[in-house]
Structures are given as C-alpha cells and as structure tokens.
Amino acid sequence: MAKYKITYACGHTAEVQLYGKEAEREKKIKWYATIDCPDCEAREQRETAEAAGLPHLTGSEKQVAWATKLRNNALDKLDAQIAVISNPENKSKMTAFRNQWIGKETASSYWIDNRDELDKLRDITKLIETSVDYKNQKK
C-alpha cells in the first residue's frame, strides 16, 4: 500500500492510494494515464446526456456520475440495435420504447442495480418492456 501522484490523460493530477505488488501498482499508474480524471469523465457523460435530451438523474453525486455513464452506454447499445432493424414499423416501436425507457428512468439506483443486464445487449429490450409495463401499471 502506497500513495502515488498520478496524471490522468486529461492532464489533471491526483494522489491515489494503491494496493498490491509493485508491478501491479505500476500497471495501475500507467492505466490511469490513459483515462480522464473522474471529474472530467463525469462532465463528459453529463454533456452527452444533455445533448441527447435526457433528464438529470437523482442520487448522490457519485451515483449520478456512474449511472449517467451506464445510461449513456445503454443508449448507445440500443441505438446500434435499432439501427439494424429493417422493418420500419418495428424500428418505430423500438424507438418509442427507447425514448420512454431512457427518458423516464431517472433514479440512479435503477441504472446501477441493472448494470449487469445493461451489458447484455439482448436483455436491453426486456428491460425496456419491464420498465414501460411497470410505469403503465402505476398509472
């Protein structure tokens, strides 16, 4: 265990505490140099969400940052899936589901709790249908 001053790809520096063998710590320091700092990453994710017209998420600052990244990744995956749908009616339905799902789920906890499912492209449609059905049942 030791503290190291690292420089992120964005140019910001920070002191981080690293654990493990020296070789593992050196590997981690090199990895930090390839990514933006958490503040820059969170800002970029917020800007991406705002550009897509998505509502702000609720939760702690860390939850919102993490959930925003998860939601943006889900939107990218879903958009890629919609892009390959050839039937215009199915494409329209899927786009409507996407808009209702992505735009309505504003709790950071939803995105964090379902992060494993979001990694599975085939399960995104199931999540959308579950979310839409749940919202419709509450009305």
Short mmCIF file of N, CA and C in Angstrom, two decimals:
data_model
loop_
_atom_site.label_atom_id
_atom_site.label_comp_id
_atom_site.label_asym_id
_atom_site.label_seq_id
_atom_site.Cartn_x
_atom_site.Cartn_y
_atom_site.Cartn_z
N MET A 1 0.85 -1.16 0.00
CA MET A 1 0.00 0.00 0.00
C MET A 1 0.90 1.23 0.00
N ALA A 2 0.59 2.13 -0.93
CA ALA A 2 1.36 3.37 -1.01
C ALA A 2 0.54 4.42 -1.75
N LYS A 3 0.88 5.67 -1.50
CA LYS A 3 0.21 6.76 -2.20
C LYS A 3 1.09 7.22 -3.34
N TYR A 4 0.44 7.48 -4.48
CA TYR A 4 1.15 7.90 -5.67
C TYR A 4 0.47 9.13 -6.25
N LYS A 5 1.28 10.01 -6.80
CA LYS A 5 0.73 11.15 -7.52
C LYS A 5 0.66 10.72 -8.98
N ILE A 6 -0.55 10.75 -9.53
CA ILE A 6 -0.74 10.31 -10.90
C ILE A 6 -1.25 11.46 -11.76
N THR A 7 -1.01 11.34 -13.05
CA THR A 7 -1.52 12.31 -14.00
C THR A 7 -2.43 11.57 -14.97
N TYR A 8 -3.66 12.04 -15.05
CA TYR A 8 -4.65 11.45 -15.95
C TYR A 8 -4.42 11.93 -17.37
N ALA A 9 -5.07 11.30 -18.32
CA ALA A 9 -4.97 11.67 -19.73
C ALA A 9 -5.43 13.10 -19.97
N CYS A 10 -6.37 13.57 -19.15
CA CYS A 10 -6.89 14.93 -19.30
C CYS A 10 -5.92 15.99 -18.78
N GLY A 11 -4.84 15.55 -18.12
CA GLY A 11 -3.84 16.47 -17.60
C GLY A 11 -3.98 16.77 -16.12
N HIS A 12 -5.11 16.42 -15.53
CA HIS A 12 -5.30 16.65 -14.09
C HIS A 12 -4.48 15.63 -13.30
N THR A 13 -4.08 16.03 -12.12
CA THR A 13 -3.31 15.14 -11.26
C THR A 13 -4.09 14.85 -9.98
N ALA A 14 -3.75 13.76 -9.35
CA ALA A 14 -4.39 13.38 -8.10
C ALA A 14 -3.48 12.44 -7.34
N GLU A 15 -3.70 12.37 -6.06
CA GLU A 15 -2.96 11.42 -5.24
C GLU A 15 -3.90 10.24 -4.98
N VAL A 16 -3.44 9.05 -5.32
CA VAL A 16 -4.26 7.86 -5.13
C VAL A 16 -3.50 6.85 -4.29
N GLN A 17 -4.24 6.08 -3.54
CA GLN A 17 -3.66 5.03 -2.73
C GLN A 17 -3.82 3.72 -3.49
N LEU A 18 -2.71 3.03 -3.72
CA LEU A 18 -2.73 1.79 -4.48
C LEU A 18 -2.26 0.64 -3.61
N TYR A 19 -2.83 -0.51 -3.87
CA TYR A 19 -2.52 -1.72 -3.11
C TYR A 19 -1.94 -2.76 -4.04
N GLY A 20 -1.36 -3.78 -3.48
CA GLY A 20 -0.85 -4.88 -4.28
C GLY A 20 0.65 -4.82 -4.47
N LYS A 21 1.11 -5.73 -5.30
CA LYS A 21 2.55 -5.80 -5.58
C LYS A 21 2.97 -4.58 -6.38
N GLU A 22 4.25 -4.27 -6.33
CA GLU A 22 4.76 -3.07 -7.02
C GLU A 22 4.47 -3.11 -8.51
N ALA A 23 4.61 -4.28 -9.12
CA ALA A 23 4.35 -4.40 -10.56
C ALA A 23 2.88 -4.09 -10.87
N GLU A 24 1.98 -4.54 -10.01
CA GLU A 24 0.56 -4.26 -10.19
C GLU A 24 0.26 -2.77 -10.02
N ARG A 25 0.93 -2.15 -9.05
CA ARG A 25 0.73 -0.72 -8.83
C ARG A 25 1.23 0.08 -10.01
N GLU A 26 2.38 -0.29 -10.56
CA GLU A 26 2.93 0.41 -11.73
C GLU A 26 1.99 0.26 -12.93
N LYS A 27 1.43 -0.91 -13.08
CA LYS A 27 0.47 -1.16 -14.17
C LYS A 27 -0.75 -0.26 -14.01
N LYS A 28 -1.23 -0.12 -12.78
CA LYS A 28 -2.38 0.72 -12.49
C LYS A 28 -2.07 2.19 -12.77
N ILE A 29 -0.88 2.64 -12.42
CA ILE A 29 -0.47 4.02 -12.68
C ILE A 29 -0.47 4.29 -14.18
N LYS A 30 0.04 3.36 -14.97
CA LYS A 30 0.04 3.51 -16.42
C LYS A 30 -1.38 3.55 -16.96
N TRP A 31 -2.26 2.75 -16.38
CA TRP A 31 -3.66 2.74 -16.81
C TRP A 31 -4.32 4.08 -16.52
N TYR A 32 -4.06 4.65 -15.34
CA TYR A 32 -4.63 5.96 -15.01
C TYR A 32 -4.24 7.01 -16.06
N ALA A 33 -3.06 6.90 -16.62
CA ALA A 33 -2.59 7.86 -17.61
C ALA A 33 -3.37 7.76 -18.93
N THR A 34 -4.16 6.70 -19.09
CA THR A 34 -4.92 6.51 -20.33
C THR A 34 -6.37 6.94 -20.21
N ILE A 35 -6.80 7.32 -19.02
CA ILE A 35 -8.20 7.70 -18.82
C ILE A 35 -8.29 9.13 -18.28
N ASP A 36 -9.46 9.75 -18.44
CA ASP A 36 -9.69 11.07 -17.87
C ASP A 36 -9.95 10.93 -16.37
N CYS A 37 -9.72 12.01 -15.65
CA CYS A 37 -9.99 12.02 -14.21
C CYS A 37 -11.50 11.85 -13.99
N PRO A 38 -11.92 11.44 -12.80
CA PRO A 38 -13.35 11.24 -12.55
C PRO A 38 -14.19 12.49 -12.81
N ASP A 39 -13.69 13.67 -12.49
CA ASP A 39 -14.45 14.90 -12.73
C ASP A 39 -14.66 15.15 -14.21
N CYS A 40 -13.61 14.99 -15.00
CA CYS A 40 -13.72 15.20 -16.45
C CYS A 40 -14.63 14.14 -17.09
N GLU A 41 -14.50 12.91 -16.64
CA GLU A 41 -15.35 11.82 -17.15
C GLU A 41 -16.81 12.11 -16.84
N ALA A 42 -17.10 12.52 -15.61
CA ALA A 42 -18.48 12.82 -15.22
C ALA A 42 -19.04 13.99 -16.04
N ARG A 43 -18.22 15.02 -16.25
CA ARG A 43 -18.66 16.17 -17.04
C ARG A 43 -18.96 15.75 -18.48
N GLU A 44 -18.10 14.94 -19.06
CA GLU A 44 -18.31 14.47 -20.43
C GLU A 44 -19.60 13.65 -20.53
N GLN A 45 -19.83 12.79 -19.55
CA GLN A 45 -21.04 11.97 -19.56
C GLN A 45 -22.30 12.84 -19.40
N ARG A 46 -22.22 13.84 -18.53
CA ARG A 46 -23.35 14.77 -18.35
C ARG A 46 -23.65 15.50 -19.64
N GLU A 47 -22.60 15.98 -20.31
CA GLU A 47 -22.78 16.71 -21.56
C GLU A 47 -23.39 15.81 -22.64
N THR A 48 -22.98 14.57 -22.68
CA THR A 48 -23.54 13.61 -23.64
C THR A 48 -25.02 13.39 -23.37
N ALA A 49 -25.37 13.23 -22.09
CA ALA A 49 -26.77 13.02 -21.72
C ALA A 49 -27.61 14.26 -22.04
N GLU A 50 -27.08 15.43 -21.75
CA GLU A 50 -27.81 16.66 -22.04
C GLU A 50 -28.00 16.84 -23.54
N ALA A 51 -26.97 16.52 -24.32
CA ALA A 51 -27.07 16.64 -25.78
C ALA A 51 -28.13 15.69 -26.34
N ALA A 52 -28.32 14.55 -25.66
CA ALA A 52 -29.34 13.59 -26.09
C ALA A 52 -30.72 13.96 -25.55
N GLY A 53 -30.79 15.03 -24.76
CA GLY A 53 -32.07 15.46 -24.21
C GLY A 53 -32.57 14.62 -23.05
N LEU A 54 -31.66 13.93 -22.38
CA LEU A 54 -32.07 13.06 -21.27
C LEU A 54 -32.22 13.88 -19.99
N PRO A 55 -33.16 13.50 -19.14
CA PRO A 55 -33.34 14.21 -17.87
C PRO A 55 -32.20 13.89 -16.91
N HIS A 56 -32.01 14.78 -15.95
CA HIS A 56 -30.99 14.57 -14.92
C HIS A 56 -31.40 13.40 -14.04
N LEU A 57 -30.41 12.68 -13.55
CA LEU A 57 -30.66 11.55 -12.66
C LEU A 57 -30.65 12.02 -11.21
N THR A 58 -31.30 11.24 -10.36
CA THR A 58 -31.32 11.54 -8.94
C THR A 58 -30.41 10.57 -8.21
N GLY A 59 -29.87 11.02 -7.08
CA GLY A 59 -28.99 10.19 -6.27
C GLY A 59 -27.82 11.02 -5.80
N SER A 60 -26.89 10.35 -5.14
CA SER A 60 -25.69 11.05 -4.68
C SER A 60 -24.85 11.44 -5.90
N GLU A 61 -23.88 12.30 -5.69
CA GLU A 61 -23.02 12.76 -6.79
C GLU A 61 -22.33 11.58 -7.49
N LYS A 62 -21.80 10.66 -6.69
CA LYS A 62 -21.12 9.50 -7.26
C LYS A 62 -22.10 8.58 -7.98
N GLN A 63 -23.29 8.38 -7.40
CA GLN A 63 -24.29 7.54 -8.06
C GLN A 63 -24.70 8.13 -9.41
N VAL A 64 -24.94 9.44 -9.42
CA VAL A 64 -25.37 10.10 -10.65
C VAL A 64 -24.28 9.97 -11.72
N ALA A 65 -23.03 10.18 -11.35
CA ALA A 65 -21.93 10.08 -12.32
C ALA A 65 -21.86 8.67 -12.90
N TRP A 66 -21.93 7.67 -12.05
CA TRP A 66 -21.84 6.29 -12.50
C TRP A 66 -23.07 5.92 -13.33
N ALA A 67 -24.25 6.25 -12.83
CA ALA A 67 -25.48 5.89 -13.53
C ALA A 67 -25.60 6.61 -14.87
N THR A 68 -25.12 7.84 -14.95
CA THR A 68 -25.16 8.57 -16.22
C THR A 68 -24.32 7.84 -17.26
N LYS A 69 -23.15 7.37 -16.86
CA LYS A 69 -22.30 6.61 -17.78
C LYS A 69 -22.99 5.32 -18.21
N LEU A 70 -23.59 4.61 -17.26
CA LEU A 70 -24.31 3.38 -17.58
C LEU A 70 -25.46 3.64 -18.54
N ARG A 71 -26.22 4.70 -18.27
CA ARG A 71 -27.38 5.04 -19.13
C ARG A 71 -26.91 5.43 -20.53
N ASN A 72 -25.85 6.22 -20.62
CA ASN A 72 -25.33 6.61 -21.93
C ASN A 72 -24.87 5.39 -22.72
N ASN A 73 -24.21 4.45 -22.05
CA ASN A 73 -23.78 3.22 -22.72
C ASN A 73 -24.98 2.41 -23.19
N ALA A 74 -26.03 2.34 -22.37
CA ALA A 74 -27.24 1.62 -22.76
C ALA A 74 -27.88 2.27 -23.98
N LEU A 75 -27.91 3.59 -23.99
CA LEU A 75 -28.48 4.31 -25.13
C LEU A 75 -27.69 4.02 -26.40
N ASP A 76 -26.37 4.02 -26.30
CA ASP A 76 -25.54 3.71 -27.47
C ASP A 76 -25.80 2.30 -27.98
N LYS A 77 -25.87 1.34 -27.06
CA LYS A 77 -26.12 -0.05 -27.46
C LYS A 77 -27.49 -0.19 -28.09
N LEU A 78 -28.47 0.44 -27.50
CA LEU A 78 -29.82 0.35 -28.02
C LEU A 78 -29.94 1.03 -29.38
N ASP A 79 -29.32 2.17 -29.54
CA ASP A 79 -29.33 2.85 -30.84
C ASP A 79 -28.68 1.99 -31.91
N ALA A 80 -27.62 1.29 -31.56
CA ALA A 80 -26.96 0.39 -32.51
C ALA A 80 -27.90 -0.76 -32.88
N GLN A 81 -28.64 -1.24 -31.90
CA GLN A 81 -29.59 -2.33 -32.16
C GLN A 81 -30.73 -1.84 -33.04
N ILE A 82 -31.23 -0.65 -32.77
CA ILE A 82 -32.33 -0.09 -33.57
C ILE A 82 -31.88 0.16 -35.00
N ALA A 83 -30.63 0.57 -35.16
CA ALA A 83 -30.11 0.89 -36.50
C ALA A 83 -30.14 -0.30 -37.45
N VAL A 84 -30.07 -1.51 -36.93
CA VAL A 84 -30.05 -2.69 -37.80
C VAL A 84 -31.43 -3.30 -38.02
N ILE A 85 -32.45 -2.74 -37.41
CA ILE A 85 -33.82 -3.23 -37.62
C ILE A 85 -34.28 -2.76 -38.99
N SER A 86 -34.71 -3.71 -39.82
CA SER A 86 -35.07 -3.35 -41.19
C SER A 86 -36.54 -2.98 -41.34
N ASN A 87 -37.41 -3.57 -40.53
CA ASN A 87 -38.84 -3.28 -40.63
C ASN A 87 -39.12 -1.90 -40.02
N PRO A 88 -39.63 -0.94 -40.82
CA PRO A 88 -39.86 0.41 -40.31
C PRO A 88 -40.84 0.46 -39.12
N GLU A 89 -41.83 -0.42 -39.12
CA GLU A 89 -42.79 -0.43 -38.01
C GLU A 89 -42.11 -0.88 -36.72
N ASN A 90 -41.29 -1.93 -36.82
CA ASN A 90 -40.57 -2.42 -35.64
C ASN A 90 -39.56 -1.38 -35.17
N LYS A 91 -38.91 -0.71 -36.12
CA LYS A 91 -37.93 0.33 -35.77
C LYS A 91 -38.63 1.46 -35.04
N SER A 92 -39.81 1.83 -35.51
CA SER A 92 -40.58 2.91 -34.87
C SER A 92 -41.00 2.52 -33.45
N LYS A 93 -41.47 1.28 -33.29
CA LYS A 93 -41.89 0.80 -31.97
C LYS A 93 -40.70 0.76 -31.01
N MET A 94 -39.58 0.26 -31.50
CA MET A 94 -38.40 0.16 -30.65
C MET A 94 -37.89 1.55 -30.25
N THR A 95 -37.95 2.49 -31.18
CA THR A 95 -37.53 3.86 -30.88
C THR A 95 -38.45 4.47 -29.82
N ALA A 96 -39.75 4.23 -29.94
CA ALA A 96 -40.70 4.74 -28.95
C ALA A 96 -40.43 4.12 -27.57
N PHE A 97 -40.17 2.81 -27.54
CA PHE A 97 -39.82 2.15 -26.28
C PHE A 97 -38.55 2.77 -25.69
N ARG A 98 -37.56 2.94 -26.55
CA ARG A 98 -36.28 3.52 -26.10
C ARG A 98 -36.50 4.89 -25.47
N ASN A 99 -37.24 5.72 -26.15
CA ASN A 99 -37.47 7.07 -25.64
C ASN A 99 -38.22 7.05 -24.32
N GLN A 100 -39.21 6.17 -24.22
CA GLN A 100 -39.98 6.10 -22.98
C GLN A 100 -39.12 5.56 -21.84
N TRP A 101 -38.33 4.55 -22.13
CA TRP A 101 -37.50 3.92 -21.09
C TRP A 101 -36.36 4.83 -20.67
N ILE A 102 -35.52 5.23 -21.60
CA ILE A 102 -34.34 6.03 -21.28
C ILE A 102 -34.73 7.37 -20.66
N GLY A 103 -35.80 7.96 -21.16
CA GLY A 103 -36.20 9.27 -20.68
C GLY A 103 -36.94 9.27 -19.36
N LYS A 104 -37.49 8.13 -18.97
CA LYS A 104 -38.32 8.09 -17.76
C LYS A 104 -37.59 7.57 -16.52
N GLU A 105 -36.60 6.74 -16.72
CA GLU A 105 -35.88 6.16 -15.57
C GLU A 105 -34.84 7.16 -15.07
N THR A 106 -35.19 7.93 -14.06
CA THR A 106 -34.30 8.99 -13.58
C THR A 106 -33.61 8.67 -12.25
N ALA A 107 -33.90 7.53 -11.68
CA ALA A 107 -33.25 7.14 -10.43
C ALA A 107 -31.92 6.48 -10.75
N SER A 108 -30.85 7.01 -10.22
CA SER A 108 -29.52 6.43 -10.43
C SER A 108 -29.51 4.96 -10.02
N SER A 109 -30.23 4.64 -8.96
CA SER A 109 -30.25 3.27 -8.46
C SER A 109 -30.76 2.29 -9.50
N TYR A 110 -31.70 2.70 -10.35
CA TYR A 110 -32.22 1.81 -11.40
C TYR A 110 -31.09 1.39 -12.33
N TRP A 111 -30.30 2.35 -12.79
CA TRP A 111 -29.23 2.07 -13.74
C TRP A 111 -28.11 1.27 -13.08
N ILE A 112 -27.82 1.57 -11.83
CA ILE A 112 -26.76 0.85 -11.12
C ILE A 112 -27.21 -0.58 -10.81
N ASP A 113 -28.43 -0.72 -10.31
CA ASP A 113 -28.94 -2.05 -9.96
C ASP A 113 -29.05 -2.97 -11.18
N ASN A 114 -29.26 -2.41 -12.36
CA ASN A 114 -29.44 -3.21 -13.57
C ASN A 114 -28.21 -3.20 -14.48
N ARG A 115 -27.07 -2.78 -13.95
CA ARG A 115 -25.87 -2.64 -14.79
C ARG A 115 -25.44 -3.95 -15.45
N ASP A 116 -25.61 -5.07 -14.78
CA ASP A 116 -25.23 -6.34 -15.39
C ASP A 116 -26.11 -6.66 -16.58
N GLU A 117 -27.39 -6.34 -16.47
CA GLU A 117 -28.32 -6.57 -17.57
C GLU A 117 -28.02 -5.63 -18.74
N LEU A 118 -27.57 -4.42 -18.43
CA LEU A 118 -27.26 -3.45 -19.49
C LEU A 118 -26.09 -3.90 -20.34
N ASP A 119 -25.23 -4.74 -19.77
CA ASP A 119 -24.08 -5.24 -20.52
C ASP A 119 -24.48 -6.29 -21.54
N LYS A 120 -25.68 -6.79 -21.41
CA LYS A 120 -26.16 -7.83 -22.32
C LYS A 120 -27.12 -7.19 -23.31
N LEU A 121 -26.67 -6.97 -24.49
CA LEU A 121 -27.47 -6.27 -25.49
C LEU A 121 -28.83 -6.94 -25.68
N ARG A 122 -28.89 -8.23 -25.65
CA ARG A 122 -30.16 -8.93 -25.89
C ARG A 122 -31.16 -8.69 -24.76
N ASP A 123 -30.69 -8.27 -23.58
CA ASP A 123 -31.58 -8.06 -22.45
C ASP A 123 -32.10 -6.62 -22.36
N ILE A 124 -31.56 -5.73 -23.17
CA ILE A 124 -32.00 -4.34 -23.09
C ILE A 124 -33.47 -4.21 -23.44
N THR A 125 -33.91 -4.94 -24.46
CA THR A 125 -35.32 -4.88 -24.84
C THR A 125 -36.20 -5.36 -23.68
N LYS A 126 -35.78 -6.41 -23.00
CA LYS A 126 -36.53 -6.92 -21.85
C LYS A 126 -36.63 -5.85 -20.76
N LEU A 127 -35.55 -5.15 -20.50
CA LEU A 127 -35.57 -4.07 -19.50
C LEU A 127 -36.54 -2.97 -19.90
N ILE A 128 -36.54 -2.63 -21.18
CA ILE A 128 -37.45 -1.58 -21.65
C ILE A 128 -38.89 -2.01 -21.42
N GLU A 129 -39.23 -3.21 -21.85
CA GLU A 129 -40.60 -3.68 -21.70
C GLU A 129 -41.02 -3.74 -20.23
N THR A 130 -40.13 -4.20 -19.37
CA THR A 130 -40.42 -4.26 -17.94
C THR A 130 -40.66 -2.86 -17.38
N SER A 131 -39.82 -1.93 -17.76
CA SER A 131 -39.95 -0.55 -17.28
C SER A 131 -41.24 0.07 -17.76
N VAL A 132 -41.54 -0.08 -19.05
CA VAL A 132 -42.75 0.52 -19.62
C VAL A 132 -43.99 -0.11 -18.98
N ASP A 133 -44.00 -1.45 -18.85
CA ASP A 133 -45.14 -2.12 -18.21
C ASP A 133 -45.32 -1.64 -16.78
N TYR A 134 -44.22 -1.51 -16.05
CA TYR A 134 -44.29 -1.07 -14.66
C TYR A 134 -44.86 0.34 -14.57
N LYS A 135 -44.39 1.23 -15.44
CA LYS A 135 -44.88 2.62 -15.43
C LYS A 135 -46.37 2.65 -15.78
N ASN A 136 -46.78 1.84 -16.76
CA ASN A 136 -48.19 1.83 -17.17
C ASN A 136 -49.09 1.25 -16.07
N GLN A 137 -48.59 0.31 -15.30
CA GLN A 137 -49.37 -0.27 -14.21
C GLN A 137 -49.57 0.72 -13.08
N LYS A 138 -48.60 1.63 -12.89
CA LYS A 138 -48.69 2.62 -11.81
C LYS A 138 -49.71 3.71 -12.12
N LYS A 139 -50.05 3.87 -13.40
CA LYS A 139 -50.99 4.95 -13.78
C LYS A 139 -52.40 4.63 -13.40
#
